[in-house]
Coordinates of C-alpha atoms in Angstrom, one line a residue:
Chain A
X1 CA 162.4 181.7 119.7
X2 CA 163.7 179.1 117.7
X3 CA 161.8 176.0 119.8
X4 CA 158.2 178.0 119.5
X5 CA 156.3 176.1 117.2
X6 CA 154.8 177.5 113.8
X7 CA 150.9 177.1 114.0
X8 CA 148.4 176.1 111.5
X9 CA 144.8 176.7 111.1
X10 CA 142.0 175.1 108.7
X11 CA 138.0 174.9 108.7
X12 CA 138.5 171.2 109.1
X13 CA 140.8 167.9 107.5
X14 CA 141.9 170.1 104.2
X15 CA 144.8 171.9 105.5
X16 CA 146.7 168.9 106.4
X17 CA 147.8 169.0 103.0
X18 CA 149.9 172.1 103.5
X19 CA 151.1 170.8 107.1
X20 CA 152.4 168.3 105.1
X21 CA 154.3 170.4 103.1
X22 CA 155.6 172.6 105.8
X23 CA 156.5 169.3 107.4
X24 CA 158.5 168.4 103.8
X25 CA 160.5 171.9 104.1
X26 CA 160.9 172.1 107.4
X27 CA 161.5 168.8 108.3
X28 CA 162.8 170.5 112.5
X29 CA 160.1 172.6 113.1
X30 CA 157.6 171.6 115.6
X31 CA 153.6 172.2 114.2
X32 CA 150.7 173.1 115.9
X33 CA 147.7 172.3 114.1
X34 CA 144.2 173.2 114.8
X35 CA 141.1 171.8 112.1
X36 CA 137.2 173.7 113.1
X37 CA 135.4 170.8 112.5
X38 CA 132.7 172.5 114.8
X39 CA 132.0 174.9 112.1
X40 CA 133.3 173.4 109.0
X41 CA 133.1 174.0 106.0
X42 CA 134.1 177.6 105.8
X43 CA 133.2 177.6 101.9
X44 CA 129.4 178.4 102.4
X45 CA 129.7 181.3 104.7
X46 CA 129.7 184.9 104.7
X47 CA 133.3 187.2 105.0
X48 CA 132.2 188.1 108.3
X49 CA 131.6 185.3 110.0
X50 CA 135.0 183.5 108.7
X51 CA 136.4 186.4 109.9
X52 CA 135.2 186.0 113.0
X53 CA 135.8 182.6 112.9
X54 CA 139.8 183.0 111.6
X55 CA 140.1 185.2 114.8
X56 CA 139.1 182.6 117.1
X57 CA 141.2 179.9 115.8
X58 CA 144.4 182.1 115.3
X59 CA 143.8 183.3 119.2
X60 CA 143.5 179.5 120.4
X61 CA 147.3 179.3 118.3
X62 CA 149.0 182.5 119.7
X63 CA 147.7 181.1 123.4
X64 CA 150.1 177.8 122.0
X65 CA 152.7 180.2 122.0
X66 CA 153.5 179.9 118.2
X67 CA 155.7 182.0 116.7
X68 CA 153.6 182.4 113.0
X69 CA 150.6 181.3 112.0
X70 CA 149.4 179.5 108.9
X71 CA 146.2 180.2 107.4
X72 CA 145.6 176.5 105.7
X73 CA 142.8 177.4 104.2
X74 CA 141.9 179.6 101.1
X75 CA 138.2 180.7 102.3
X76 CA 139.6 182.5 105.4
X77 CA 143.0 183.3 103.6
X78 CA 140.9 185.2 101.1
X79 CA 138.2 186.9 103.5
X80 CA 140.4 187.2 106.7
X81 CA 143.8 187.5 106.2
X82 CA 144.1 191.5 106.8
X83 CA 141.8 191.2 110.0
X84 CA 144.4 189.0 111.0
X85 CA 147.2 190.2 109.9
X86 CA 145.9 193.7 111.9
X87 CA 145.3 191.5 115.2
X88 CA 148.1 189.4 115.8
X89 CA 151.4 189.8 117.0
X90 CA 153.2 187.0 114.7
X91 CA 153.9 186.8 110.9
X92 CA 151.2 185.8 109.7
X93 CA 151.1 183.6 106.2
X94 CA 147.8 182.9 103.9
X95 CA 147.6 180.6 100.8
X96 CA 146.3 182.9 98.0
X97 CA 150.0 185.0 97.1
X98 CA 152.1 181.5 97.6
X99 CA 149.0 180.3 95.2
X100 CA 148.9 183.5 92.7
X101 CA 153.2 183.4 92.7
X102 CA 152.9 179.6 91.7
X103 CA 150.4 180.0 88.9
X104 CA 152.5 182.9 87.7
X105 CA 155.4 181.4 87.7
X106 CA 154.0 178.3 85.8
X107 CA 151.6 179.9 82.8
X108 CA 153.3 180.8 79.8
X109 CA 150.0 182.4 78.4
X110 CA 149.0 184.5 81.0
X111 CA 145.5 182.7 81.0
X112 CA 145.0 181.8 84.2
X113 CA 141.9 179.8 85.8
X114 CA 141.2 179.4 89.5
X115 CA 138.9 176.6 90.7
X116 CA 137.7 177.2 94.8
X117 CA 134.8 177.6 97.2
X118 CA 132.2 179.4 96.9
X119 CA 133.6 182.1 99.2
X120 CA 137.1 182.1 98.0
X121 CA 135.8 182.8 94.4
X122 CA 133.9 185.5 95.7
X123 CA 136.1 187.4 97.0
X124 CA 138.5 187.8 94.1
X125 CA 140.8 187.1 95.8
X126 CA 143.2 184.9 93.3
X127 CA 142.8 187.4 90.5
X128 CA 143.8 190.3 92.4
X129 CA 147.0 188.4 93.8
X130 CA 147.6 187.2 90.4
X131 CA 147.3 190.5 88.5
X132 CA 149.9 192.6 91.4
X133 CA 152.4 189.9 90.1
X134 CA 151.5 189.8 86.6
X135 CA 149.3 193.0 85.5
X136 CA 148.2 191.4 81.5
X137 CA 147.3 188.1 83.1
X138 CA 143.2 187.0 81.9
X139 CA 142.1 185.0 85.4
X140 CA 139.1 182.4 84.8
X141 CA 137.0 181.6 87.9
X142 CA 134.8 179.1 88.8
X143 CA 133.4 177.7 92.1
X144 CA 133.2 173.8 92.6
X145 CA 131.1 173.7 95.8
X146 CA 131.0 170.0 95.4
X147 CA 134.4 169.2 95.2
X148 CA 135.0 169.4 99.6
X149 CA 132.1 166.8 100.0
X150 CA 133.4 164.8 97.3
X151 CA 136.5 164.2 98.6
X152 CA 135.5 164.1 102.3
X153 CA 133.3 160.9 100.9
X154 CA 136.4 159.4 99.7
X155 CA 134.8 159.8 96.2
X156 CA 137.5 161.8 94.7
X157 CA 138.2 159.5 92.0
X158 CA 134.6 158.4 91.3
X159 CA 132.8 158.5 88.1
X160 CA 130.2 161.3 90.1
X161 CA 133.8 163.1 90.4
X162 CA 134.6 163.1 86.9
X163 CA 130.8 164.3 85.9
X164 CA 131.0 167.0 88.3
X165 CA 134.3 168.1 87.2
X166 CA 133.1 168.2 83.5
X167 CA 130.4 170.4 84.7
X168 CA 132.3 172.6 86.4
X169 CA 135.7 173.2 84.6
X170 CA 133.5 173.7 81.2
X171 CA 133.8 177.3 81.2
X172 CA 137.3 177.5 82.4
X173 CA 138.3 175.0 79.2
X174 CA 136.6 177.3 76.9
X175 CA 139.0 180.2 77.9
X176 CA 141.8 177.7 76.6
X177 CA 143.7 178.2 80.4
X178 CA 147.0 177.1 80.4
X179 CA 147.3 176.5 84.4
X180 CA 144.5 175.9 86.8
X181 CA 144.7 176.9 90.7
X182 CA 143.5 174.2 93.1
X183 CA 142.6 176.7 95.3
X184 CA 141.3 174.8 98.4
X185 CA 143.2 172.6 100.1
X186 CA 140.5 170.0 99.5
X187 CA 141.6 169.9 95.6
X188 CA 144.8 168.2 95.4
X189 CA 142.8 165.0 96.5
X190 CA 140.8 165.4 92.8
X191 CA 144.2 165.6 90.7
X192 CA 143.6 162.8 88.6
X193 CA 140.2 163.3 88.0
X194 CA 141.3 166.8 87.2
X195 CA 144.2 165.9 85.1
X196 CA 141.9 162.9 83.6
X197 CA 139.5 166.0 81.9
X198 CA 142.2 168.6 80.8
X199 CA 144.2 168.7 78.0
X200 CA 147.5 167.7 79.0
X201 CA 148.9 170.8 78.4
X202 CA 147.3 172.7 80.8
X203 CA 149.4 172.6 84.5
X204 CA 148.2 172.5 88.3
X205 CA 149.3 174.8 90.8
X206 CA 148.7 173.3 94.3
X207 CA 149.4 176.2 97.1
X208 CA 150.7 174.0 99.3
X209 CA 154.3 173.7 98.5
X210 CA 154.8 177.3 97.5
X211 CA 153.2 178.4 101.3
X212 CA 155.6 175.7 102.6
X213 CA 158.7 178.1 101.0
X214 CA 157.1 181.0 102.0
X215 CA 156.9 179.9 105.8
X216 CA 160.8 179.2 105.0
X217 CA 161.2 182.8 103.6
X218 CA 159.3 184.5 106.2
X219 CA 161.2 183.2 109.3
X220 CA 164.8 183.5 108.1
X221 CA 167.9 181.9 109.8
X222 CA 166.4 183.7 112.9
X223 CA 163.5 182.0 113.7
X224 CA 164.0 178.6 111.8
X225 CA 164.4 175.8 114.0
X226 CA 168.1 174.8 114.5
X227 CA 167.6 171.5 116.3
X228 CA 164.3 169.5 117.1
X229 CA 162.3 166.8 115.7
X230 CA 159.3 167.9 113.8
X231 CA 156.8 167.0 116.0
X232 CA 153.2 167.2 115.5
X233 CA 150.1 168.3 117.8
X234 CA 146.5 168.5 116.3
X235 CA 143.4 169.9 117.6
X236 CA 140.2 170.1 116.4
X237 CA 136.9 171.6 117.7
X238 CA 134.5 168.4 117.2
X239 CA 135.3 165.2 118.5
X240 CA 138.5 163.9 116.8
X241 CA 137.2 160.5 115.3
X242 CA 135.6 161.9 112.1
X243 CA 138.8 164.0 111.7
X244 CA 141.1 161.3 112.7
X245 CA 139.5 159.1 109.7
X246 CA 139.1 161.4 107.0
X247 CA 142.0 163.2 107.9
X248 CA 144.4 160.1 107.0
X249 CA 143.8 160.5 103.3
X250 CA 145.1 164.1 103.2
X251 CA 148.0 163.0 105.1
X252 CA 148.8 160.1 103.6
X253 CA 149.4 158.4 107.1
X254 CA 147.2 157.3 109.9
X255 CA 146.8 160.7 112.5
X256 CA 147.5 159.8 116.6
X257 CA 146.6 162.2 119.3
X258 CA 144.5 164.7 118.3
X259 CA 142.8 166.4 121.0
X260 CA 139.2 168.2 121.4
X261 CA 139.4 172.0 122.4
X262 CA 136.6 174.8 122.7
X263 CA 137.0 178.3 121.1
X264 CA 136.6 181.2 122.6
X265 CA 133.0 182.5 121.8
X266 CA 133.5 186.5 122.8
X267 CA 136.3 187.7 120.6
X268 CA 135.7 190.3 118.2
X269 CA 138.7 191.0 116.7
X270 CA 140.6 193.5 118.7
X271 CA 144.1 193.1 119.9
X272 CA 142.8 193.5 123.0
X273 CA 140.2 190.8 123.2
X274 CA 142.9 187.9 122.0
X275 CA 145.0 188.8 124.3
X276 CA 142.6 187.4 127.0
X277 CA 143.0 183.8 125.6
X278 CA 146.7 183.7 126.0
X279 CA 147.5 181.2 128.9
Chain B
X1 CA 98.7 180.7 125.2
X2 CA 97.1 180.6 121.8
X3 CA 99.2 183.5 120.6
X4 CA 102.6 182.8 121.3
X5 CA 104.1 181.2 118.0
X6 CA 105.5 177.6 117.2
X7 CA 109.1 177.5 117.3
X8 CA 111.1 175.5 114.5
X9 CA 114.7 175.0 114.4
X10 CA 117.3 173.3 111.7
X11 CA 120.9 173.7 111.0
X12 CA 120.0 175.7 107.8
X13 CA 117.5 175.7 105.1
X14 CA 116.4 171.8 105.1
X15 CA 113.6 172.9 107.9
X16 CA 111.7 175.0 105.6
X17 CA 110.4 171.6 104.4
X18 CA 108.7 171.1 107.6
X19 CA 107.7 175.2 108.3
X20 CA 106.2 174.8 104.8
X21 CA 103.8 171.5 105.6
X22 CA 103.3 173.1 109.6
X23 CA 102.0 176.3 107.7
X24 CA 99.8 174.1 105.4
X25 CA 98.4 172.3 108.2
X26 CA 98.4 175.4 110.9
X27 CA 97.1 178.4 108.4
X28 CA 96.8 180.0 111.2
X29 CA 99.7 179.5 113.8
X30 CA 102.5 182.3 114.1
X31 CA 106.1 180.8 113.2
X32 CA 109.5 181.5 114.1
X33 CA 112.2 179.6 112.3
X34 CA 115.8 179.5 113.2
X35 CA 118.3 178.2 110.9
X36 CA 121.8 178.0 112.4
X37 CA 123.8 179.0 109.1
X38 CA 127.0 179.7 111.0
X39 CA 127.4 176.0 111.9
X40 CA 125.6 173.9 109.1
X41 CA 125.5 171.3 108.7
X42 CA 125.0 169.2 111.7
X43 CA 125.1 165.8 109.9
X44 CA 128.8 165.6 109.7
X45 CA 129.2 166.7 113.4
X46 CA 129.2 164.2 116.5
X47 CA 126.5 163.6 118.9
X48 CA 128.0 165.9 121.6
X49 CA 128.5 168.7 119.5
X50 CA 125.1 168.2 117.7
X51 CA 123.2 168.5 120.5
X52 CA 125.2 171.8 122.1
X53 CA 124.0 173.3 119.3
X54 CA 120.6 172.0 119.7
X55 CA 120.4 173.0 123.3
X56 CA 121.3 176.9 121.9
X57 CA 119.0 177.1 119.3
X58 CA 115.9 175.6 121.2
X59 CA 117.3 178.7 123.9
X60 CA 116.8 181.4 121.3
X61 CA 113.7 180.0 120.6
X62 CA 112.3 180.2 124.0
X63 CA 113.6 183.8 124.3
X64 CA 111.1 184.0 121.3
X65 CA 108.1 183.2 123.9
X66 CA 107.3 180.0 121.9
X67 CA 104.6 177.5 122.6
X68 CA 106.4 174.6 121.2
X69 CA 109.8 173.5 119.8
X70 CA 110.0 171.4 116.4
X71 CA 113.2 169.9 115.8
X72 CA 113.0 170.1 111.9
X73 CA 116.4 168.8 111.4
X74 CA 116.8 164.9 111.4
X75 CA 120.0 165.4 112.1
X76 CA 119.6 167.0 116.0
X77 CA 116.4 165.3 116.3
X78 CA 118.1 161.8 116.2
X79 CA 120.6 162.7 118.9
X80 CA 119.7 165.4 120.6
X81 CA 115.8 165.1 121.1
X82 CA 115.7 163.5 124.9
X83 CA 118.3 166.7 125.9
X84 CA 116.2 169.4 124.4
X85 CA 112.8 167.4 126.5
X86 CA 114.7 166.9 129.3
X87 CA 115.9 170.7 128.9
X88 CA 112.8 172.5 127.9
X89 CA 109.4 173.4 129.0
X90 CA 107.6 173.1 126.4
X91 CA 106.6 170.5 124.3
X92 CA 109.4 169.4 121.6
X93 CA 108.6 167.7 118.5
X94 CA 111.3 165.9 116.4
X95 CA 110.8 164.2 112.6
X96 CA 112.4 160.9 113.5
X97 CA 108.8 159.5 115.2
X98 CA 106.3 161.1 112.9
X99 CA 108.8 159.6 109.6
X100 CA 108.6 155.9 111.4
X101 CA 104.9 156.2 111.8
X102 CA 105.0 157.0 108.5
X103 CA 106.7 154.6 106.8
X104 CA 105.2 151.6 109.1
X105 CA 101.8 152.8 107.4
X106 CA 103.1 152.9 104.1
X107 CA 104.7 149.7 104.4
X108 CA 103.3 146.2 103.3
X109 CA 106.2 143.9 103.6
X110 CA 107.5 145.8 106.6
X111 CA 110.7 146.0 104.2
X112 CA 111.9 149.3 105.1
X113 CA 115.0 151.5 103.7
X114 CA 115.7 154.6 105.3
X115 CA 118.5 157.5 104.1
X116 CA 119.8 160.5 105.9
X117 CA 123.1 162.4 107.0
X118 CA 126.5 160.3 108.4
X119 CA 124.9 161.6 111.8
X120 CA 121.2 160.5 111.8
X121 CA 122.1 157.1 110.3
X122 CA 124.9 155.9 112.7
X123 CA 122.3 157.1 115.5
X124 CA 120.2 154.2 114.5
X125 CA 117.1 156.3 115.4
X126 CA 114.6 155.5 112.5
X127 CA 115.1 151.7 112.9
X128 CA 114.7 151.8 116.7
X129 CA 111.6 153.9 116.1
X130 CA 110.3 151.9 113.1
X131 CA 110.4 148.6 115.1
X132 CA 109.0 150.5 118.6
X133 CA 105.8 150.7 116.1
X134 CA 106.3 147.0 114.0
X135 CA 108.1 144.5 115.7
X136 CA 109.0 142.5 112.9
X137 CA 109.9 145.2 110.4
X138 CA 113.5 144.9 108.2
X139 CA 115.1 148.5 108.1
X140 CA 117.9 149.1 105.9
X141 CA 119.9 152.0 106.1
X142 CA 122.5 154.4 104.2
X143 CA 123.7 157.5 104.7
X144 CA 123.6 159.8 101.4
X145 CA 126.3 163.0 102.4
X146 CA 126.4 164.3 99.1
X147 CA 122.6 164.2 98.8
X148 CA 122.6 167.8 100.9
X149 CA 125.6 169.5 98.8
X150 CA 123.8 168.5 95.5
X151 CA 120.6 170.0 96.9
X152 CA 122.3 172.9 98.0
X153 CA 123.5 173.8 95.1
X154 CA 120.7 173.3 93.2
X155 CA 121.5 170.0 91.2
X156 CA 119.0 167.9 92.8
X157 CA 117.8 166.7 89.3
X158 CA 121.4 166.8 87.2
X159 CA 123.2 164.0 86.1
X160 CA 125.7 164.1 88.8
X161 CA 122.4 164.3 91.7
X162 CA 120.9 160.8 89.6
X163 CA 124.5 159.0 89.2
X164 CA 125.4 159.4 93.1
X165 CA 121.9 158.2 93.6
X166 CA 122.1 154.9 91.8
X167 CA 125.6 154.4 94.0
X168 CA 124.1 155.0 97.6
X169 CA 120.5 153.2 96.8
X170 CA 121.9 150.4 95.3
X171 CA 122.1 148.4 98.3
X172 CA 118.6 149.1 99.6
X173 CA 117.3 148.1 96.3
X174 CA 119.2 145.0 96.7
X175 CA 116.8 144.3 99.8
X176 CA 113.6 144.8 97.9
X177 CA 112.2 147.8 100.3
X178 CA 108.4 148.5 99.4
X179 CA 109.1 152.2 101.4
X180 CA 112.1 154.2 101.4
X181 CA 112.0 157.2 104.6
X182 CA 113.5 160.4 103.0
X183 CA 115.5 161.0 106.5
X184 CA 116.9 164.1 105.9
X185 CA 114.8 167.5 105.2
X186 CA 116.5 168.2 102.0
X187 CA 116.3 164.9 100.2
X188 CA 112.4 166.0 99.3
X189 CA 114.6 168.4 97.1
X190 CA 115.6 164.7 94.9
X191 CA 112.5 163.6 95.0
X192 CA 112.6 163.0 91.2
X193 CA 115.3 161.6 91.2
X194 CA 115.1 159.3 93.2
X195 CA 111.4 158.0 92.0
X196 CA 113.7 157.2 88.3
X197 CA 115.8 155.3 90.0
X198 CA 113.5 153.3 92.2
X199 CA 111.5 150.6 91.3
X200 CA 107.6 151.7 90.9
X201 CA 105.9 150.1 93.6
X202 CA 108.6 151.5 96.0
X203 CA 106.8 155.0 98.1
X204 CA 108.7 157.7 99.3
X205 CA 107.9 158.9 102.9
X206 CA 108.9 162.3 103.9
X207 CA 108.4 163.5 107.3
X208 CA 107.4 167.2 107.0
X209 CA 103.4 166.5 106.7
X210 CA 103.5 164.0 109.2
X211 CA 105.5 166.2 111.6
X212 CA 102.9 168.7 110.9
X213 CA 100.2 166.8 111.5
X214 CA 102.2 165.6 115.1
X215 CA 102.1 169.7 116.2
X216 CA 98.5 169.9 115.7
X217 CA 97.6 166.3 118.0
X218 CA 100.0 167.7 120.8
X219 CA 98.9 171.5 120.2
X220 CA 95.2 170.5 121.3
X221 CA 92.3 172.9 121.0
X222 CA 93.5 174.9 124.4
X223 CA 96.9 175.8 122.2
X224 CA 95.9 176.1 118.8
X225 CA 95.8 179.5 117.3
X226 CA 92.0 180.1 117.3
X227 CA 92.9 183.2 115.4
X228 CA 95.9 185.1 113.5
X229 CA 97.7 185.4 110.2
X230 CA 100.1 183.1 109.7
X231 CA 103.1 184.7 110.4
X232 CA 106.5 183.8 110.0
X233 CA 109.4 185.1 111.3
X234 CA 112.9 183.9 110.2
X235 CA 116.2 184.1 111.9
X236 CA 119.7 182.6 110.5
X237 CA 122.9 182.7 112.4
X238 CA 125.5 183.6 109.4
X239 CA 124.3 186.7 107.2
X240 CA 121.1 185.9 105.6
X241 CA 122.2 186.2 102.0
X242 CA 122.6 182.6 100.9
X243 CA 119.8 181.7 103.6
X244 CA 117.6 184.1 101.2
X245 CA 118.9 182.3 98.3
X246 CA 118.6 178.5 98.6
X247 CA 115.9 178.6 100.6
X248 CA 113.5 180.3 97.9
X249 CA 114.0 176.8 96.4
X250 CA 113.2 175.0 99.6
X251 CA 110.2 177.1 100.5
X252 CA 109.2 177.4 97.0
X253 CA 108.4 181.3 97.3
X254 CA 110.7 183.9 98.1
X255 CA 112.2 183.8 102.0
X256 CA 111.6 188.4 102.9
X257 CA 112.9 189.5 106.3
X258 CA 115.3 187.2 107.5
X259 CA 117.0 188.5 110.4
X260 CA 121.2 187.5 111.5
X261 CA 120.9 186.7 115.4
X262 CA 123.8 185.8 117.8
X263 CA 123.7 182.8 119.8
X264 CA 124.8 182.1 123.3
X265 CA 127.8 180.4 123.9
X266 CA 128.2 179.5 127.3
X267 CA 124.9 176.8 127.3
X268 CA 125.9 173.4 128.6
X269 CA 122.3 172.4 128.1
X270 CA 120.8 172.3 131.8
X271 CA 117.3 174.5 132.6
X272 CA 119.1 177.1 134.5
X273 CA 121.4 177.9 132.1
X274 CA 118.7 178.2 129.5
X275 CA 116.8 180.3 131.8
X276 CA 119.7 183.2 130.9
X277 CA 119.1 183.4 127.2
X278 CA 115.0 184.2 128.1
X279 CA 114.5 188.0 127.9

């Protein structure tokens, strides 16, 4: 059990960020990663086809014979994590609670703002995790569709960055937040600019390293890899150059064999109907 | 022959640029638009994958009975437009030739700067078309990625849409271009914007009336509609909500009956699979 890797989806590049957590707290466990580029972004679309989407990519994991899987990416976590959690036979760990717990833990006020995709703040998602943990809690919301293609442009720390991020985190100042949420994985690539427009004392929950403890949590001294040597696999659903270059920022080191695989196009969600991608 | 309807696809709403100038041109031509929402865009995606999905949607079209294919992405039609003619029986128009003969008329110094998508400008196609019409002609290119999420989400004339324009056309304005292609079908969307940033006696070509204005020259008088109302009928491949949305802006009047379709999977872009998508 032990030796079965722990999988890891994303739409695309973003959820490298929290593989490299995982990779930080769990420096033995051997990661399967697999980025959509195919389809990317997920942000735009609508719960059902994420949904169907989430499916496809977790069944392409469980056919790696991984022992969890890791949804790396807020959209789906926040639109597709029951359907998922209903489907598959593995744990089965989103960013959103690791996210909420975080920003609980960290705001003193209880004012709380959340900053994602267009999808991910449309689903509530973040305010309903954060109020089960904290019930008085006021959460803030605000979409920042252009945040993804800023970063993917490298322009992350660009003067267009900083006007953008003006425009959108506006509102959320107003309600004198004392934490924000970066809740996409794309976000932790705009820190500075971020941290360059709020007062200093509001504070930055990232999901990433809280979803890393909660993949530690979740498989317990049963499932946690005893020996091994971290290695790494990624696959993506494009063709790997545009992944392979964009992908280095998020990792913060060059990425090496990542491979090209097709989803299956007929799954609808059923236990049944992943079961016939399993090798 | 004179009923059956044009058929126009693009990855999303940027095609309703080119339905629009088609219906100008055509009052009285039956259309069937396709925007494949599920998998936009296409101009961060690579050539191979680009032009699967090309090969489906021109399918769904032809299950639609169409008389004709328009390509109104520039996107696909840079890199996929030989497969879809190869693959189709009908005539296929793409916005790449009818943009080059554009600009080479507009052009007096034969100085000639052209934007689009990542895609469309590593493809190269507008400059190999531009010179196929004027030998001698200097095109400069850049791709503009955050021109499409800017338009999308309805900033085409903020602050943020003028400041990333200044960055990316700096370089072209650096090479004194008398005519600038607008190579992607939402840029018309900045088309203020980019005229205050542009020197005066620089002219914006865009390629939707001169595609239009292609269809009726290859429709001839045996295929044009000689009667009918103008139809359209619209089809998306996510849920048509955000299609319904954006797209008002695009079209300029509101988008009604927009219908969610399915398509094929299995296509690997040869005639007889194509046949098995007809009804």
């Amino acid at each position: 059990m032990s030796l079965r890797a722990i999988g890891i989806f994303d739409s695309g590049v973003g959820g490298l960020t929290v593989l490299k957590a995982i990779r930080q707290e769990l420096p033995l466990e051997s990661l399967v990663y697999l980025g959509d580029t195919a389809r990317v972004p997920y942000g735009t679309k609508s719960p059902p086809t994420v949904e169907r989407y989430a499916l496809q990519a977790a069944a392409f994991l469980l056919a790696q014979q991984v022992k969890m899987v890791v949804v790396a990416c807020n959209t789906a976590s926040s639109v597709a994590l029951p359907a998922l959690q209903r489907a598959l036979p593995v744990p089965v760990v989103g960013v959103i609670e690791p996210g909420a717990a975080g920003a609980v833990e960290t705001s003193r006020s209880g004012r709380i703002g959340v900053i994602g995709t267009e999808a991910t703040i449309a689903s509530a998602a973040y305010p309903q995790a954060i109020r089960a943990l904290r019930q008085d809690a006021e959460v803030y919301s605000a979409a920042c569709p252009l945040f993804v293609p800023l970063a993917e442009e490298g322009w992350a720390e660009h003067a267009v960055a900083r006007l953008t991020a003006q425009e959108y985190l506006a509102p959320l100042l107003q309600q004198r937040v004392d934490t924000l949420v970066l809740g996409c994985t794309h976000y932790p690539l705009l820190r500075r600019t971020l941290e360059a427009i709020l007062p200093p004392e509001v504070r930055l929950v990232d999901s990433a390293r809280q979803t890393a403890l909660q993949v530690r949590r979740l498989l317990g001294p049963q499932t946690l890899a005893q020996r091994g040597d971290g290695s790494c696999r990624f696959f993506v659903t494009d063709e790997p150059a545009r992944f392979v270059r964009v992908g280095g920022a998020f990792l913060g080191e060059a990425l090496t064999e990542v491979q090209r695989v097709e989803l299956q196009c007929a799954l609808d969600g059923s236990g049944a109907v992943l079961a016939q991608v399993a090798p």
